[in-house]
Coordinates of C-alpha atoms in Angstrom, one line a residue:
M16 CA -1.1 -16.1 -33.3
S17 CA -1.7 -13.0 -31.3
A18 CA -1.5 -9.6 -33.0
R19 CA 1.4 -7.5 -31.9
S20 CA 1.9 -3.8 -32.1
E21 CA 5.0 -1.9 -31.1
W22 CA 6.0 1.7 -30.5
S23 CA 9.3 3.3 -29.6
I24 CA 8.5 6.7 -28.0
I25 CA 11.2 9.4 -28.0
A26 CA 9.0 12.5 -27.7
P27 CA 5.7 13.5 -26.0
R28 CA 2.7 11.9 -27.6
K29 CA -0.6 10.2 -26.9
F30 CA -2.8 7.6 -28.6
A31 CA -5.5 5.0 -28.0
L32 CA -5.0 1.3 -28.5
D33 CA -7.2 -0.7 -30.8
G34 CA -7.3 -4.0 -29.1
P35 CA -8.4 -5.1 -25.6
V36 CA -6.2 -4.8 -22.5
S37 CA -6.6 -7.0 -19.4
A38 CA -2.9 -7.1 -18.3
L39 CA -0.6 -4.2 -17.8
H40 CA 3.2 -4.3 -17.2
V41 CA 5.1 -1.1 -16.4
H42 CA 8.9 -0.8 -15.8
I43 CA 10.3 2.7 -15.5
A44 CA 13.3 4.4 -13.9
G45 CA 12.9 8.1 -13.1
G46 CA 9.8 10.2 -13.5
T47 CA 6.1 9.3 -12.8
V48 CA 3.5 6.8 -13.9
N49 CA -0.2 7.4 -13.5
V50 CA -2.5 4.3 -14.0
V51 CA -6.2 5.0 -14.1
G52 CA -8.9 2.3 -14.3
A53 CA -11.9 3.4 -16.4
G54 CA -15.2 1.8 -17.0
T55 CA -15.6 2.5 -20.7
G56 CA -13.5 3.3 -23.8
P57 CA -10.3 1.9 -25.2
A58 CA -7.0 1.8 -23.3
R59 CA -5.0 5.0 -23.8
L60 CA -1.4 6.1 -23.3
E61 CA 0.0 9.6 -22.9
V62 CA 3.7 10.5 -22.5
S63 CA 4.0 14.2 -21.5
Q64 CA 7.7 14.3 -21.0
I65 CA 10.7 12.0 -21.9
D66 CA 14.4 12.3 -21.5
G67 CA 16.9 9.6 -22.2
P68 CA 16.5 6.3 -24.2
P69 CA 13.2 5.6 -26.0
L70 CA 10.2 4.2 -24.0
E71 CA 9.2 0.9 -25.6
V72 CA 5.5 0.0 -25.8
T73 CA 4.2 -3.3 -26.9
H74 CA 0.6 -4.6 -27.2
T75 CA 0.4 -8.3 -27.7
G76 CA -3.0 -10.0 -27.4
D77 CA -4.6 -8.4 -24.3
T78 CA -1.2 -7.5 -22.6
L79 CA 0.2 -4.0 -22.7
S80 CA 3.8 -3.5 -21.7
V81 CA 5.4 -0.1 -21.2
G82 CA 9.0 0.5 -20.1
Y83 CA 12.6 0.0 -20.9
P84 CA 13.6 -3.5 -22.2
D85 CA 17.0 -3.4 -20.5
L86 CA 15.4 -2.7 -17.2
R87 CA 13.1 -5.7 -17.6
R88 CA 15.9 -7.9 -18.8
K89 CA 18.6 -7.1 -16.3
G90 CA 16.5 -6.3 -13.3
F91 CA 16.7 -3.4 -10.8
R92 CA 20.2 -4.1 -9.5
A93 CA 21.7 -3.3 -12.9
W94 CA 20.3 0.2 -12.8
L95 CA 21.0 1.3 -9.2
G96 CA 22.7 4.7 -9.4
Q97 CA 22.2 5.2 -13.1
W98 CA 19.6 8.0 -13.3
N99 CA 20.0 8.9 -17.0
R100 CA 16.3 8.7 -17.9
T101 CA 13.1 10.4 -17.0
V102 CA 9.6 9.8 -18.3
H103 CA 6.1 11.0 -17.3
V104 CA 3.4 8.6 -18.5
T105 CA -0.3 8.3 -18.0
L106 CA -2.1 5.0 -18.8
T107 CA -5.9 4.6 -18.9
V108 CA -7.0 1.0 -18.9
P109 CA -10.2 -1.0 -18.2
A110 CA -10.9 -1.2 -14.5
G111 CA -10.6 -5.0 -14.3
T112 CA -7.0 -4.9 -15.6
D113 CA -4.3 -6.8 -13.6
A114 CA -1.4 -4.4 -13.2
T115 CA 2.3 -5.0 -12.5
I116 CA 4.2 -1.8 -11.9
S117 CA 7.9 -1.6 -11.1
V118 CA 9.7 1.7 -10.5
I119 CA 13.2 3.0 -9.6
G120 CA 13.4 6.6 -8.5
A121 CA 9.9 7.2 -9.8
S122 CA 6.5 7.8 -8.2
A123 CA 3.4 5.9 -9.2
V124 CA -0.3 6.7 -8.7
V125 CA -2.8 3.9 -9.3
S126 CA -6.5 4.6 -9.1
G127 CA -9.8 2.9 -9.9
L128 CA -8.5 -0.6 -10.6
A129 CA -10.5 -3.8 -9.6
G130 CA -7.9 -6.2 -10.9
R131 CA -4.8 -7.4 -9.1
A132 CA -2.0 -4.8 -8.4
D133 CA 1.6 -6.0 -8.0
L134 CA 3.9 -3.1 -7.0
H135 CA 7.7 -3.1 -6.9
G136 CA 9.8 -0.1 -6.0
V137 CA 13.4 0.7 -5.0
T138 CA 13.2 4.3 -4.1
G139 CA 9.8 5.1 -5.7
D140 CA 6.6 5.9 -3.8
F141 CA 3.2 4.5 -4.5
T142 CA -0.2 6.2 -4.0
L143 CA -3.2 4.0 -4.3
L144 CA -6.8 5.3 -4.6
G145 CA -10.0 3.3 -4.5
L146 CA -8.5 0.0 -5.5
T147 CA -10.9 -3.0 -5.0
G148 CA -8.7 -5.9 -6.0
P149 CA -5.8 -7.6 -4.1
I150 CA -2.7 -5.5 -3.6
R151 CA 0.9 -6.7 -3.1
A152 CA 3.5 -4.0 -2.6
D153 CA 7.2 -4.7 -2.2
T154 CA 9.6 -1.8 -1.7
V155 CA 13.1 -1.0 -0.5
S156 CA 12.7 2.5 0.8
G157 CA 9.6 3.7 -1.0
R158 CA 6.4 4.7 0.7
V159 CA 3.0 3.2 0.1
E160 CA -0.1 5.4 0.7
A161 CA -3.5 3.8 0.2
Q162 CA -6.9 5.5 0.4
A163 CA -10.3 3.9 0.3
V164 CA -8.9 0.5 -0.7
T165 CA -11.2 -2.5 -0.2
G166 CA -9.0 -5.4 -1.5
D167 CA -6.6 -7.5 0.6
L168 CA -3.3 -5.8 1.1
W169 CA 0.2 -7.3 1.5
F170 CA 3.1 -4.9 2.2
H171 CA 6.8 -5.7 2.5
S172 CA 9.6 -3.1 2.9
V173 CA 13.0 -2.5 4.4
S174 CA 12.6 1.2 5.4
G175 CA 9.5 2.3 3.5
D176 CA 6.3 3.5 5.4
L177 CA 2.8 2.2 4.9
T178 CA -0.2 4.5 5.4
V179 CA -3.8 3.3 4.9
I180 CA -6.7 5.8 5.1
E181 CA -10.3 4.6 5.1
G182 CA -9.2 1.1 4.4
S183 CA -11.9 -1.7 4.5
G184 CA -10.2 -4.7 3.1
S185 CA -10.7 -8.1 4.9
R186 CA -7.0 -8.8 5.2
V187 CA -3.9 -6.6 5.8
R188 CA -0.3 -8.0 6.1
G189 CA 2.7 -5.7 6.7
E190 CA 6.3 -6.4 7.3
S191 CA 9.2 -3.9 7.6
V192 CA 12.6 -3.4 9.2
S193 CA 12.4 0.3 10.1
G194 CA 9.4 1.5 8.3
D195 CA 6.3 2.9 10.1
M196 CA 2.8 1.5 9.5
V197 CA -0.3 3.6 10.1
L198 CA -3.8 2.1 9.5
D199 CA -7.1 4.0 9.6
L200 CA -9.8 1.4 9.1
A201 CA -13.3 2.2 8.0
P202 CA -16.4 0.2 9.0
S203 CA -16.7 -3.0 6.8
P204 CA -19.3 -5.8 6.5
T205 CA -16.5 -8.4 7.0
C206 CA -14.2 -8.7 10.0
A207 CA -10.6 -7.7 9.3
D208 CA -7.6 -10.0 9.7
I209 CA -4.6 -7.7 10.4
G210 CA -1.0 -8.8 11.0
L211 CA 1.8 -6.2 11.2
T212 CA 5.4 -6.8 12.1
T213 CA 8.4 -4.4 12.2
V214 CA 11.7 -4.2 14.0
S215 CA 12.2 -0.5 14.8
G216 CA 9.2 1.1 13.1
E217 CA 6.2 2.4 14.8
I218 CA 2.7 1.0 14.4
A219 CA -0.6 2.9 14.8
I220 CA -4.0 1.4 14.1
R221 CA -7.3 3.3 14.4
L222 CA -10.3 0.9 14.5
P223 CA -13.8 1.6 13.5
H224 CA -16.8 1.7 15.9
P225 CA -17.9 -0.9 16.8
A226 CA -14.7 -2.9 16.6
D227 CA -14.9 -6.7 16.4
A228 CA -11.5 -8.5 16.9
Q229 CA -9.2 -10.5 19.1
V230 CA -6.3 -8.2 19.8
E231 CA -2.6 -9.0 20.6
A232 CA -0.1 -6.2 20.2
N233 CA 3.3 -6.0 21.8
T234 CA 6.5 -4.1 21.8
A235 CA 9.8 -5.0 23.5
S236 CA 11.1 -1.5 24.3
G237 CA 8.6 0.9 22.9
S238 CA 5.6 2.7 24.4
V239 CA 2.0 1.7 24.0
T240 CA -1.2 3.7 23.6
N241 CA -4.5 2.1 24.2
G242 CA -7.8 3.7 23.4
F243 CA -10.1 0.9 24.4
D244 CA -11.4 0.1 27.9
D245 CA -12.1 -3.6 26.9
L246 CA -8.4 -4.2 26.2
R247 CA -5.8 -4.8 29.0
V248 CA -2.3 -3.6 29.1
S249 CA 0.3 -5.8 30.7
G250 CA 4.1 -5.6 31.2
P251 CA 6.7 -4.0 33.4
R252 CA 5.4 -1.3 35.8
G253 CA 7.2 1.8 37.0
A254 CA 9.1 2.3 40.2
C255 CA 7.3 1.2 43.4
G256 CA 4.5 -0.3 41.4
T257 CA 3.4 3.0 39.7
P258 CA 2.2 2.9 36.1
G259 CA 5.0 5.1 34.9
G260 CA 6.9 2.3 33.2
S261 CA 5.9 2.0 29.5
W262 CA 8.5 -0.5 28.1
G263 CA 8.0 -4.1 27.1
R264 CA 4.2 -3.8 27.1
K265 CA 1.4 -5.8 25.6
I266 CA -2.2 -4.9 24.6
T267 CA -4.5 -7.9 24.6
G268 CA -8.2 -8.7 24.8
R269 CA -11.4 -8.9 22.8
L270 CA -13.4 -6.2 21.1
G271 CA -17.0 -7.0 20.3
A272 CA -17.5 -10.7 19.6
G273 CA -13.9 -11.1 18.6
H274 CA -14.6 -12.4 15.1
G275 CA -11.7 -10.5 13.5
S276 CA -8.0 -10.7 14.3
L277 CA -5.4 -8.0 15.0
K278 CA -1.8 -8.9 15.7
A279 CA 0.9 -6.2 15.8
T280 CA 4.6 -6.7 16.9
T281 CA 7.5 -4.3 17.0
V282 CA 10.8 -4.6 18.8
S283 CA 11.8 -1.0 19.6
G284 CA 8.9 1.0 18.0
A285 CA 5.8 2.3 19.7
I286 CA 2.3 0.8 19.3
A287 CA -0.9 2.7 19.4
L288 CA -4.4 1.3 19.2
L289 CA -7.0 4.1 18.8
R290 CA -10.7 4.4 18.4
R291 CA -12.0 6.0 15.3
P292 CA -14.4 8.9 15.8
P293 CA -18.0 7.6 15.7
S294 CA -20.0 8.1 12.5
E295 CA -23.3 10.1 12.4
D296 CA -25.2 6.8 12.6
D297 CA -23.6 5.8 16.0
D298 CA -25.5 6.3 19.2
P299 CA -23.6 8.9 21.2
D300 CA -24.7 7.2 24.5
T301 CA -22.9 4.0 23.5
T302 CA -19.7 5.6 22.2
D303 CA -16.6 6.0 24.3
G304 CA -14.2 8.8 23.9
T305 CA -11.7 8.7 21.1
Q306 CA -8.6 9.6 23.0
G307 CA -6.1 6.9 23.9
K308 CA -4.2 6.4 27.1
V309 CA -0.4 6.3 26.9
L310 CA 0.8 3.6 29.3

């Protein structure tokens, strides 16, 4: 039978856990949660502020659970509009920990994890730093901002935005209704597989040099910006055949050998495909300009 330890926290405190932790479950409403992956040392918990009902902590086997039991039991819908609690908690766990983090009206920062990260938010925002494992984020209106992540990323939201900076994961999938999606992709040894879909949100993707992908991006009624001479833009033209029309356009073609894949679709939002500034190792004679063309 697995050993079980329990704490009911009603005031600020911090302590270290005796046993191992390889799975983390967090469910909070209001406040902040900071999860840090560390290479050495025991798992640690610090609550710097708490208002409302006690925060329950359980450690069973190698699973650490932190949150409110009623929130886990009844789900998010039972607590919409009931902001009678606030907690600010920091958790330091081994880097390989698999983490499930659910927030309502709270913000979460997750850094240094190599395990799986499953994120769920209603109105909470997520900031992800240096994650190397797979990431799955599902929000209603919360934003997801990811920097220097190398794992596969799945994003789904109603109106939340996705921003990826220096991303080098092999796969990115994004779906939203009205949220914007901005990807700044760093050079990677593997070819990326990118698929983004939104109804009214805008999509902007900045590709590294040299880029290597089959490209298909289209918008029904938004404008397009193309920063690559190797890609072609098709669709309605302006009056008298001039290029002034910018609605219902497609950007298609191949960059490099076309080993990767980039597909982006929006109904009424704009689409921009831009070239990332060259690194210091690039040959300036083989690098085109970084400015896109609005078509």
